[in-house]
């Protein structure tokens, strides 16, 4: 598969940032299992951020994804 096709598919599908087994995690929209579980407990975040992550934050672009991950993990 061509690199451009893979990138286009990722951008069209989108991502969801949320919580998996107490840790911050990332899913592709169409997958049941997270594609990445970060080594950070969600419980260290403010309560409002935890609630947003529990509901799942849909992200449509890589730029938005990078910003959210940086905000929550730094």
mmCIF file of C-alpha atoms in Angstrom:
data_model
loop_
_atom_site.group_PDB
_atom_site.id
_atom_site.type_symbol
_atom_site.label_atom_id
_atom_site.label_comp_id
_atom_site.label_asym_id
_atom_site.label_seq_id
_atom_site.Cartn_x
_atom_site.Cartn_y
_atom_site.Cartn_z
ATOM 1 C CA UNK A 1 0.000 0.000 0.000
ATOM 2 C CA UNK A 2 1.294 3.438 -0.849
ATOM 3 C CA UNK A 3 2.328 5.815 1.916
ATOM 4 C CA UNK A 4 -0.158 8.458 0.728
ATOM 5 C CA UNK A 5 -3.030 5.972 0.866
ATOM 6 C CA UNK A 6 -2.171 4.949 4.421
ATOM 7 C CA UNK A 7 -1.962 8.588 5.540
ATOM 8 C CA UNK A 8 -5.268 9.418 3.831
ATOM 9 C CA UNK A 9 -6.974 6.474 5.562
ATOM 10 C CA UNK A 10 -5.665 7.576 8.957
ATOM 11 C CA UNK A 11 -6.858 11.135 8.405
ATOM 12 C CA UNK A 12 -10.295 10.042 7.190
ATOM 13 C CA UNK A 13 -10.890 7.663 10.054
ATOM 14 C CA UNK A 14 -9.822 9.917 12.904
ATOM 15 C CA UNK A 15 -8.846 9.036 16.451
ATOM 16 C CA UNK A 16 -10.322 8.897 19.928
ATOM 17 C CA UNK A 17 -8.296 9.810 22.996
ATOM 18 C CA UNK A 18 -9.665 8.233 26.159
ATOM 19 C CA UNK A 19 -8.983 5.982 29.132
ATOM 20 C CA UNK A 20 -8.173 2.261 29.042
ATOM 21 C CA UNK A 21 -7.638 0.391 32.317
ATOM 22 C CA UNK A 22 -6.921 3.672 34.106
ATOM 23 C CA UNK A 23 -4.350 4.918 31.593
ATOM 24 C CA UNK A 24 -4.605 7.464 28.792
ATOM 25 C CA UNK A 25 -5.048 5.638 25.491
ATOM 26 C CA UNK A 26 -5.548 6.213 21.779
ATOM 27 C CA UNK A 27 -7.918 4.392 19.429
ATOM 28 C CA UNK A 28 -8.617 4.603 15.735
ATOM 29 C CA UNK A 29 -12.319 5.315 15.260
ATOM 30 C CA UNK A 30 -13.023 1.875 13.835
ATOM 31 C CA UNK A 31 -11.154 -0.256 16.389
ATOM 32 C CA UNK A 32 -12.282 -1.787 19.670
ATOM 33 C CA UNK A 33 -8.792 -2.131 21.165
ATOM 34 C CA UNK A 34 -6.533 0.886 21.698
ATOM 35 C CA UNK A 35 -3.652 1.267 19.290
ATOM 36 C CA UNK A 36 -1.537 2.942 21.988
ATOM 37 C CA UNK A 37 -1.769 2.968 25.778
ATOM 38 C CA UNK A 38 0.396 5.655 27.320
ATOM 39 C CA UNK A 39 2.223 5.000 30.614
ATOM 40 C CA UNK A 40 0.282 7.766 32.358
ATOM 41 C CA UNK A 41 -2.518 7.262 34.871
ATOM 42 C CA UNK A 42 -5.570 9.362 34.063
ATOM 43 C CA UNK A 43 -6.079 9.898 37.800
ATOM 44 C CA UNK A 44 -3.221 12.436 37.871
ATOM 45 C CA UNK A 45 -5.225 14.800 35.649
ATOM 46 C CA UNK A 46 -7.755 17.354 36.889
ATOM 47 C CA UNK A 47 -11.262 15.921 37.317
ATOM 48 C CA UNK A 48 -12.657 17.845 34.318
ATOM 49 C CA UNK A 49 -9.992 16.380 32.009
ATOM 50 C CA UNK A 50 -10.667 12.897 33.367
ATOM 51 C CA UNK A 51 -14.376 13.277 32.569
ATOM 52 C CA UNK A 52 -13.625 14.384 29.004
ATOM 53 C CA UNK A 53 -11.317 11.424 28.498
ATOM 54 C CA UNK A 54 -13.857 9.006 29.990
ATOM 55 C CA UNK A 55 -16.359 10.178 27.371
ATOM 56 C CA UNK A 56 -13.699 9.966 24.653
ATOM 57 C CA UNK A 57 -12.321 12.927 22.754
ATOM 58 C CA UNK A 58 -12.736 12.584 18.998
ATOM 59 C CA UNK A 59 -9.845 14.023 17.005
ATOM 60 C CA UNK A 60 -10.028 14.647 13.246
ATOM 61 C CA UNK A 61 -6.473 15.738 12.481
ATOM 62 C CA UNK A 62 -2.947 14.737 13.398
ATOM 63 C CA UNK A 63 -2.220 18.319 14.463
ATOM 64 C CA UNK A 64 -5.114 18.257 16.935
ATOM 65 C CA UNK A 65 -4.049 14.807 18.154
ATOM 66 C CA UNK A 66 -0.456 15.905 18.797
ATOM 67 C CA UNK A 67 -1.664 18.979 20.702
ATOM 68 C CA UNK A 68 -4.035 16.976 22.915
ATOM 69 C CA UNK A 69 -1.434 14.303 23.668
ATOM 70 C CA UNK A 70 1.116 16.972 24.518
ATOM 71 C CA UNK A 71 -1.382 18.776 26.779
ATOM 72 C CA UNK A 72 -2.370 15.647 28.692
ATOM 73 C CA UNK A 73 1.033 13.996 28.909
ATOM 74 C CA UNK A 74 3.286 16.915 29.747
#
